[in-house]
PDB file of C-alpha atoms in Angstrom:
ATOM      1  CA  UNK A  34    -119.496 -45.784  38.069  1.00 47.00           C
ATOM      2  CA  UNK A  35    -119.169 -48.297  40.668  1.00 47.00           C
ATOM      3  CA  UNK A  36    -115.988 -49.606  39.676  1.00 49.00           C
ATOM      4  CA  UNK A  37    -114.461 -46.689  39.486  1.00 46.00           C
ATOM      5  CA  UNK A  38    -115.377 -45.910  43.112  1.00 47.00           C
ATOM      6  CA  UNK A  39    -113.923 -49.242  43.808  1.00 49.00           C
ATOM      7  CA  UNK A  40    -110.720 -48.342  42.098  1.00 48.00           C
ATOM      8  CA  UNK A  41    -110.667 -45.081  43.768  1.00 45.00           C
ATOM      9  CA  UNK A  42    -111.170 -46.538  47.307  1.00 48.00           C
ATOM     10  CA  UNK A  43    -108.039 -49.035  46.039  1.00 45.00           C
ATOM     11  CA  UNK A  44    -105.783 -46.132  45.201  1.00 46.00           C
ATOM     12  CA  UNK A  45    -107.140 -44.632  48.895  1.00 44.00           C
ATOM     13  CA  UNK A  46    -106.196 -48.009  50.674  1.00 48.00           C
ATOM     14  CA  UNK A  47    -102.837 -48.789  49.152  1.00 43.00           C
ATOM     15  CA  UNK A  48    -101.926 -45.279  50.098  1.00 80.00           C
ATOM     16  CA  UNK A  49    -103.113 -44.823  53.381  1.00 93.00           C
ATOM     17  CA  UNK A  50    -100.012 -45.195  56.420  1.00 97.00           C
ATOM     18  CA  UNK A  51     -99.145 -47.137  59.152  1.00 98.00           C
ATOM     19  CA  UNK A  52     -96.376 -45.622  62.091  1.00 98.00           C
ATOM     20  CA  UNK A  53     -95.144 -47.290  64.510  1.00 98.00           C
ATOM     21  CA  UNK A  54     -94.527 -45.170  67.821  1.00 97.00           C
ATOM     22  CA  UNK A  55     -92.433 -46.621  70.915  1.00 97.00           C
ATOM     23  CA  UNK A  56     -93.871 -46.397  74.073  1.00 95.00           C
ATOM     24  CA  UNK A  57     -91.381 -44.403  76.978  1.00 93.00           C
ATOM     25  CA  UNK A  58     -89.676 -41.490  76.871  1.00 95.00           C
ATOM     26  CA  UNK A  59     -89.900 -40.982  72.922  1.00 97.00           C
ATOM     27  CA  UNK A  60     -93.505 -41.359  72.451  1.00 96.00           C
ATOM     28  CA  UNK A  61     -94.733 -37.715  73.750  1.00 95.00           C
ATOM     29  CA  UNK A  62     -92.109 -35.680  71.136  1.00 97.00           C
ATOM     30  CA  UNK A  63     -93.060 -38.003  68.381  1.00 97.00           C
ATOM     31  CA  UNK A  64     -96.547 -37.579  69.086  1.00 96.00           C
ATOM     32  CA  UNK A  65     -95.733 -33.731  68.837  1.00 96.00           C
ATOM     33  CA  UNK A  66     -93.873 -34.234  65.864  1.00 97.00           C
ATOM     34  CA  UNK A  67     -96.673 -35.718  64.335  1.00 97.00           C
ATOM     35  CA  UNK A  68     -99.105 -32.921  65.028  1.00 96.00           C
ATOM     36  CA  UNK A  69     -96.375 -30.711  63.887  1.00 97.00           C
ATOM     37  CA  UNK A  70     -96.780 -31.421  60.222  1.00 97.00           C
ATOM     38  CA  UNK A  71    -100.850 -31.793  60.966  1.00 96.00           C
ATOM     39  CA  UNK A  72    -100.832 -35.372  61.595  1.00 96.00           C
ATOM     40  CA  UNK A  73    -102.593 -34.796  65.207  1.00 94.00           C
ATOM     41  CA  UNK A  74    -103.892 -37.993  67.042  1.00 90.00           C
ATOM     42  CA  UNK A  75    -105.792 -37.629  70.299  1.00 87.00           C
ATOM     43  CA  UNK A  76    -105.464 -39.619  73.594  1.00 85.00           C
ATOM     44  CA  UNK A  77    -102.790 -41.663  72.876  1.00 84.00           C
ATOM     45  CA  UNK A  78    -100.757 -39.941  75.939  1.00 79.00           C
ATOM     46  CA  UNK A  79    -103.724 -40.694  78.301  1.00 78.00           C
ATOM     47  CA  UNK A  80    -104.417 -43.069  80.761  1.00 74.00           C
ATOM     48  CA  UNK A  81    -105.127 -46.082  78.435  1.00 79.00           C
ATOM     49  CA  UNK A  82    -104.161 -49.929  77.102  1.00 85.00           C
ATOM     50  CA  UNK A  83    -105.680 -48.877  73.846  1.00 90.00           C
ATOM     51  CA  UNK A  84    -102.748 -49.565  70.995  1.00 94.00           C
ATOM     52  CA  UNK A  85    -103.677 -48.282  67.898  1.00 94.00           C
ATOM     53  CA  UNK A  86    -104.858 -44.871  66.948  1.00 95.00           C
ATOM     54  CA  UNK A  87    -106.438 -44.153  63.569  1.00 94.00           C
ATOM     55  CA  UNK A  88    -106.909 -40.349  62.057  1.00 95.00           C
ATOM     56  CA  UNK A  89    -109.247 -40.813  59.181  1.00 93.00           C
ATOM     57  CA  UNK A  90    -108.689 -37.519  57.883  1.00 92.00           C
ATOM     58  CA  UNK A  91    -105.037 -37.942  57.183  1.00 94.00           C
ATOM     59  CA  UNK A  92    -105.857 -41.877  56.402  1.00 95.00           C
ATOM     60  CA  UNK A  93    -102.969 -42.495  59.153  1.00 96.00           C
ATOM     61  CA  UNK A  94    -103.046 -45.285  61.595  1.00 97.00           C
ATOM     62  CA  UNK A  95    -100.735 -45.373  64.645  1.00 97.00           C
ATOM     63  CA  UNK A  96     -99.597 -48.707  66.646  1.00 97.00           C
ATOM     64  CA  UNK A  97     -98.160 -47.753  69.941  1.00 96.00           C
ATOM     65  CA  UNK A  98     -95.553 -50.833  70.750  1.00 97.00           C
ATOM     66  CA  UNK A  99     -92.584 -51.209  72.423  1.00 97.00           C
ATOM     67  CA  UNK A 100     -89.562 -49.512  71.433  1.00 97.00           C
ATOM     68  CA  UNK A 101     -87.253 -52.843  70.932  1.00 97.00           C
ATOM     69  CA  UNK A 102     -90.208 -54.126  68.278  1.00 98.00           C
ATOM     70  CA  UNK A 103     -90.880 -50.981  66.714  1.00 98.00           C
ATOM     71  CA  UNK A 104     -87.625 -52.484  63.735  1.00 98.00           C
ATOM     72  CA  UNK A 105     -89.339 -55.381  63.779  1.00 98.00           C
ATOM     73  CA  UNK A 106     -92.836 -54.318  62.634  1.00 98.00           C
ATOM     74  CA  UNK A 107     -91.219 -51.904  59.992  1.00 98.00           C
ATOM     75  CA  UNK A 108     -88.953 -54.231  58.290  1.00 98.00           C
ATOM     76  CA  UNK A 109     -91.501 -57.238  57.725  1.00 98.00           C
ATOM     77  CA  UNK A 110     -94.199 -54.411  56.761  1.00 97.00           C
ATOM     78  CA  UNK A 111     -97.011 -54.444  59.417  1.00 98.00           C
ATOM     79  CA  UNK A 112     -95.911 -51.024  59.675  1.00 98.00           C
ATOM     80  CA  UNK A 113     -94.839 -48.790  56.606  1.00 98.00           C
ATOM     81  CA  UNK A 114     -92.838 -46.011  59.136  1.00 98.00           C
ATOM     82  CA  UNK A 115     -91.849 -46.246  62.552  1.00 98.00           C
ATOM     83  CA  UNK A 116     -90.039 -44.086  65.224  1.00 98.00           C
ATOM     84  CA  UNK A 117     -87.179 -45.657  67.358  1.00 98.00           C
ATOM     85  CA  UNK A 118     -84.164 -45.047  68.760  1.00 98.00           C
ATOM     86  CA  UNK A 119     -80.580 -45.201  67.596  1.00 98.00           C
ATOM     87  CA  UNK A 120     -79.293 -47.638  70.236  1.00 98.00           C
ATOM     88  CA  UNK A 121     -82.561 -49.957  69.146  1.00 98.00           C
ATOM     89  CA  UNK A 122     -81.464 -50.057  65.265  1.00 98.00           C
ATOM     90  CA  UNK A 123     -77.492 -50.472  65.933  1.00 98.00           C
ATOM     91  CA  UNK A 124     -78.535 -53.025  68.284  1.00 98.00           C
ATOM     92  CA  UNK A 125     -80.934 -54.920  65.888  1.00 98.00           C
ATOM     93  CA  UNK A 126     -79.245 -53.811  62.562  1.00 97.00           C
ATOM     94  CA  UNK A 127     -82.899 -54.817  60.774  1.00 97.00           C
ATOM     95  CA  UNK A 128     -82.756 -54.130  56.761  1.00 97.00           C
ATOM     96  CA  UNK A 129     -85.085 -50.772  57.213  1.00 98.00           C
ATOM     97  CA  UNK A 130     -84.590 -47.445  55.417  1.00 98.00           C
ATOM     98  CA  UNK A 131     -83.029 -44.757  57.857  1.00 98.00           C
ATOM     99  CA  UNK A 132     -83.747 -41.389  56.334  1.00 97.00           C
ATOM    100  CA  UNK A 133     -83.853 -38.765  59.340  1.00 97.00           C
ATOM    101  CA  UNK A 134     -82.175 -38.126  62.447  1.00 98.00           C
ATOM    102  CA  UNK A 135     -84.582 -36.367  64.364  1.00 98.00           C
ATOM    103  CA  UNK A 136     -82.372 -34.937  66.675  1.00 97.00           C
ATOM    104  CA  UNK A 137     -84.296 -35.770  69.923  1.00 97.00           C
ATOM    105  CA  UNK A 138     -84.216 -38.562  72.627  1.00 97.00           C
ATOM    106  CA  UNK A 139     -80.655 -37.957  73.217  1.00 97.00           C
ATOM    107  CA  UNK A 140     -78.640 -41.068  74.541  1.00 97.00           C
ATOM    108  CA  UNK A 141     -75.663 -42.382  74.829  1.00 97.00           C
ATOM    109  CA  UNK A 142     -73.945 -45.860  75.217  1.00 98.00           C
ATOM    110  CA  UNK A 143     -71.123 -46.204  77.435  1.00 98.00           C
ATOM    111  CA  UNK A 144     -68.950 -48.806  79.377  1.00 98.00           C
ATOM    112  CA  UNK A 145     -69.434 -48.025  83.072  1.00 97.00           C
ATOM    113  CA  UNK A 146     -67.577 -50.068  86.284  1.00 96.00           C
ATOM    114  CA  UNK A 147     -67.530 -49.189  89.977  1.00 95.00           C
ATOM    115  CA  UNK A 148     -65.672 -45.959  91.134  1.00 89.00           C
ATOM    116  CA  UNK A 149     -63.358 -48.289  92.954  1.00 84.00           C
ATOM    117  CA  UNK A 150     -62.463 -50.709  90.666  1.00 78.00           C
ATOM    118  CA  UNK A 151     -58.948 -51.483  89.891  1.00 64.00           C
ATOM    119  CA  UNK A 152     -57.605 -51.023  86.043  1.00 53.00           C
ATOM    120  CA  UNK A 153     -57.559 -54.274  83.919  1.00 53.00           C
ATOM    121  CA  UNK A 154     -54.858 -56.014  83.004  1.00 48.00           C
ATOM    122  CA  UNK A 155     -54.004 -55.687  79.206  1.00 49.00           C
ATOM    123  CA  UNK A 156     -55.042 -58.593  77.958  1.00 51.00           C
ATOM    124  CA  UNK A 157     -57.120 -60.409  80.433  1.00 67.00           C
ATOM    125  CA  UNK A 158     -60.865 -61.334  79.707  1.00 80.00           C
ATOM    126  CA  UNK A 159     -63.478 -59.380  81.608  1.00 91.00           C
ATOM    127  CA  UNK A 160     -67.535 -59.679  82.149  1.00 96.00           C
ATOM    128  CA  UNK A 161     -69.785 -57.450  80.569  1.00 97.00           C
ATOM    129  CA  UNK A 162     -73.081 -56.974  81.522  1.00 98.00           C
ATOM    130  CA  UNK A 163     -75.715 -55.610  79.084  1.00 98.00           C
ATOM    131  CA  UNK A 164     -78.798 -54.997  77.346  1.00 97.00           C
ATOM    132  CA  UNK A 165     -77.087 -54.680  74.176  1.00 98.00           C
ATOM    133  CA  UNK A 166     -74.924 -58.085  73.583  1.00 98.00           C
ATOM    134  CA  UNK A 167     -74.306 -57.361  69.651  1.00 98.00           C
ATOM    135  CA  UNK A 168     -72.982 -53.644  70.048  1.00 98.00           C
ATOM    136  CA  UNK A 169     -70.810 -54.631  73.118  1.00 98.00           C
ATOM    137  CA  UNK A 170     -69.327 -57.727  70.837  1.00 97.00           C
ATOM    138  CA  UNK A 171     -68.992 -55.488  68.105  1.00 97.00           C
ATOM    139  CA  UNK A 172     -67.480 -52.638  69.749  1.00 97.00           C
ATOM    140  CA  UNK A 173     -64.660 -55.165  71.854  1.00 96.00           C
ATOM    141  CA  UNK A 174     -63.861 -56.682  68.995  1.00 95.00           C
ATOM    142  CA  UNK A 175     -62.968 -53.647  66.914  1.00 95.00           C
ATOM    143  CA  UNK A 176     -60.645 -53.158  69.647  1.00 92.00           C
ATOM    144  CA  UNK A 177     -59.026 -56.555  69.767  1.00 92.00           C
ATOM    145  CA  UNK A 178     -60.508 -57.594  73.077  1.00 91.00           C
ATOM    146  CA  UNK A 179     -62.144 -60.636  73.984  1.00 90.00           C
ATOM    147  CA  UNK A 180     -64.846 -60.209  76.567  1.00 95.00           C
ATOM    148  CA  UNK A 181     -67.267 -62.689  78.217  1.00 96.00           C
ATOM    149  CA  UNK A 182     -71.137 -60.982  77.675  1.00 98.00           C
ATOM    150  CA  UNK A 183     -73.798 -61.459  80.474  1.00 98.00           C
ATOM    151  CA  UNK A 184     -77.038 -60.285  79.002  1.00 97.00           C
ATOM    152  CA  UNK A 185     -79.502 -58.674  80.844  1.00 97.00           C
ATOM    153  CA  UNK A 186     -83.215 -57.103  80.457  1.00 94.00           C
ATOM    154  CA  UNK A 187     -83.261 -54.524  83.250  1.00 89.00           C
ATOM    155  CA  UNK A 188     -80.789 -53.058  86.524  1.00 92.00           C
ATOM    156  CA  UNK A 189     -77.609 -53.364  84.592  1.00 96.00           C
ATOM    157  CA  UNK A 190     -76.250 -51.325  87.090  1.00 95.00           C
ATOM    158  CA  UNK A 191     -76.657 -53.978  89.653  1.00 96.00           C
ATOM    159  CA  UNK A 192     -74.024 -56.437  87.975  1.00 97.00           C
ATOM    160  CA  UNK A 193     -70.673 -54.964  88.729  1.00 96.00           C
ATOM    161  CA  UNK A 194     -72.262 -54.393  92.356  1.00 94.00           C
ATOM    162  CA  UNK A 195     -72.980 -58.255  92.968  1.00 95.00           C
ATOM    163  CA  UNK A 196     -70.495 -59.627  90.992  1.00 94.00           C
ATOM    164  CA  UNK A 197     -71.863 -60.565  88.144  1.00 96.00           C
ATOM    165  CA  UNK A 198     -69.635 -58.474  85.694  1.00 96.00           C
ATOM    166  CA  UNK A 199     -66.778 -55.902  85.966  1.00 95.00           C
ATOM    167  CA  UNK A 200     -68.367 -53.664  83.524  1.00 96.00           C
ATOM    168  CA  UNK A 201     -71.884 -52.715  82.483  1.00 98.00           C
ATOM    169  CA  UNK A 202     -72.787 -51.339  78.477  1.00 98.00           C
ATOM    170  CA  UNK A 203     -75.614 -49.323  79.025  1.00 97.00           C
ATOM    171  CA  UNK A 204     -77.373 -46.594  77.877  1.00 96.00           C
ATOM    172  CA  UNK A 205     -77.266 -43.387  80.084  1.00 96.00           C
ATOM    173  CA  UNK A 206     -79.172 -39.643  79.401  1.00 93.00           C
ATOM    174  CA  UNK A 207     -77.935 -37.546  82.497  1.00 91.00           C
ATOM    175  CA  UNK A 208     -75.694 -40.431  84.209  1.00 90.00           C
ATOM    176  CA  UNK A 209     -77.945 -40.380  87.508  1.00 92.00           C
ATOM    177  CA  UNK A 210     -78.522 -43.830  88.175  1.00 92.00           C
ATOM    178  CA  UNK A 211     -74.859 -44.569  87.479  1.00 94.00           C
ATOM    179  CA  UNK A 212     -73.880 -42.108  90.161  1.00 93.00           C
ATOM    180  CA  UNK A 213     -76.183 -43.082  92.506  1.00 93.00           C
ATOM    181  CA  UNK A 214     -74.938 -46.459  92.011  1.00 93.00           C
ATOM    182  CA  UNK A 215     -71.302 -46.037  92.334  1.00 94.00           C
ATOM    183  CA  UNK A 216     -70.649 -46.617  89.322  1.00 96.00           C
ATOM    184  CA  UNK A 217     -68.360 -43.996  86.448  1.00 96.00           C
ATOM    185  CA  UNK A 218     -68.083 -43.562  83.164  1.00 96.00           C
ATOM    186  CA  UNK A 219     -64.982 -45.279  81.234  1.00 96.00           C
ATOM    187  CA  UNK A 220     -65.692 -45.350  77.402  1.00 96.00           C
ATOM    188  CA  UNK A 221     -68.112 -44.022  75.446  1.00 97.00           C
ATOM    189  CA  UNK A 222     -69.425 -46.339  72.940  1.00 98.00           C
ATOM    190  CA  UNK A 223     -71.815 -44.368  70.612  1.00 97.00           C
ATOM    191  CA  UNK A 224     -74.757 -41.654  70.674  1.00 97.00           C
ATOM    192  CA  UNK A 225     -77.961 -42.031  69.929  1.00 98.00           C
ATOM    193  CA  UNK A 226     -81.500 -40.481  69.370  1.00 98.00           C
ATOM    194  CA  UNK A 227     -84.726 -41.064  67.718  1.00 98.00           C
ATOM    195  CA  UNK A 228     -84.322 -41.712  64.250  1.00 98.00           C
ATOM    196  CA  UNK A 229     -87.889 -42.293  61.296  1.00 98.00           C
ATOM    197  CA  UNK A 230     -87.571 -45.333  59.631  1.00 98.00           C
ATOM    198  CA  UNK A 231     -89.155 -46.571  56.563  1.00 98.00           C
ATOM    199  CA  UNK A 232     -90.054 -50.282  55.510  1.00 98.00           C
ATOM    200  CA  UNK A 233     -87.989 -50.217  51.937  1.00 97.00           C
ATOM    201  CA  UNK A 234     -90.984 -51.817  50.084  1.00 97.00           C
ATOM    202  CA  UNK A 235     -93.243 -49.044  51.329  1.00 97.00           C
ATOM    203  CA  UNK A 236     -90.702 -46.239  50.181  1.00 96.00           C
ATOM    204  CA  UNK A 237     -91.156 -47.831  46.698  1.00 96.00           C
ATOM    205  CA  UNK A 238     -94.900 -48.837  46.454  1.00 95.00           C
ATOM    206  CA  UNK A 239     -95.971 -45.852  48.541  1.00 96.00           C
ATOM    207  CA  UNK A 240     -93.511 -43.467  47.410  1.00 96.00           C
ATOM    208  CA  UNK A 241     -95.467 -40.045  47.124  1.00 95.00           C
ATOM    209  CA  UNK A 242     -96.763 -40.099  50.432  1.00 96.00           C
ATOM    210  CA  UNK A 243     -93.633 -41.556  52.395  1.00 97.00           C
ATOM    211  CA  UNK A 244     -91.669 -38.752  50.483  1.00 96.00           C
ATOM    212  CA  UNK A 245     -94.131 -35.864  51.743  1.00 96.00           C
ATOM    213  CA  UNK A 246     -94.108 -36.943  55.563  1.00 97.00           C
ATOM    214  CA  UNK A 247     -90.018 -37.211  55.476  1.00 97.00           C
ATOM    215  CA  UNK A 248     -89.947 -33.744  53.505  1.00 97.00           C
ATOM    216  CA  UNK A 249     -92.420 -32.237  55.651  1.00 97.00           C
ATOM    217  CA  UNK A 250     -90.585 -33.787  58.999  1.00 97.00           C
ATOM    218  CA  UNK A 251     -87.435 -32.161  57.504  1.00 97.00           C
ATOM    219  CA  UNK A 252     -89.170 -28.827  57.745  1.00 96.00           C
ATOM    220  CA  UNK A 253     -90.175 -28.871  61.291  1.00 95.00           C
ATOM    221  CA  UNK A 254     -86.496 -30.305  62.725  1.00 88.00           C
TER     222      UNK A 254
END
């Protein structure tokens, strides 16, 4: 009898989840989401440095990490599922299973420059400033353009205003800080919003239980 509990509380472990959620502006609607299909974990939108929430009862544990590593943690497995944006996954292209657009966290990644800034001349090589050096070389070269890329980790917006670039690639939601900034829109790169990854050897080894969160996800978008 005991080794069949043992083998029992094997079967349990193997199948038990991991998420990854990103901290910011997704976390709250994927914490919904979550509760949604009756996956509900408490205080994780509190006040706290804690980082990872277990619910026994649905033999679910959640890491809350930042967004950018959220890829990261999926693809190598230290998480079988994760939540993350679009922009993050273009961005990182990381070998992870994609199978829902969740439809929220709406984004989208543009090429900005000051309202008074004169029209480039065809041809000529310009600065870009950025967060997101891969998509911006990507998306100049499928135009034919060669560009010189300044990355950055935070006040893109600043760049074109000291100097540092002509042009920012950013992601904007309403465009405030651009305008406030004096900065416009140009180009529009891509959209993007929060997308459920899955760690391809868990969608294999863990297969019935990956399958019933994504079909029951599916339900509630």
């Amino acid at each position: 009898m005991k080794k069949i509990k043992n083998k029992e509380s094997e079967k349990d472990r193997l199948e038990s989840l991991t998420i990854a959620l990103p901290k910011g502006k997704l976390l709250e609607p994927s914490i919904k989401l979550f509760s949604q299909i009756g996956i509900k974990v408490k205080g994780v939108l509190k006040d706290t440095r804690k980082l990872i929430f277990d619910v026994p009862a649905k033999d679910v544990r959640f890491l809350i990490i930042r967004a950018i590593d959220v890829p990261t943690y999926v693809e190598y497995g230290a998480c079988d599922m994760g939540i993350v944006g679009k922009d993050v996954l273009m961005e990182q292209e990381k070998d992870v299973y994609e199978p829902i657009d969740l439809g929220y966290g709406y984004c989208q990644i543009i090429v900005a420059e000051p309202q008074d800034a004169g029209l480039q001349k065809a041809g000529s090589r310009i600065r870009i400033a950025t967060k997101y050096p891969n998509i911006t070389e990507r998306y100049f070269s499928q135009k034919g353009l060669q560009v010189e890329i300044i990355k950055l980790y935070g006040s893109i917006e600043l760049a074109p205003l000291m100097g540092l670039s002509e042009q920012i690639v950013d992601l904007i939601s309403t465009g405030r800080t651009l305008k406030e900034n004096g900065l416009v829109v140009v180009e529009r790169v891509a959209e993007s919003t929060a997308r459920l990854i899955v760690n391809r050897a868990s969608m294999k080894i863990k297969y019935k239980r990956v399958k019933e969160i994504i079909e029951d996800v599916k339900k509630v978008i």
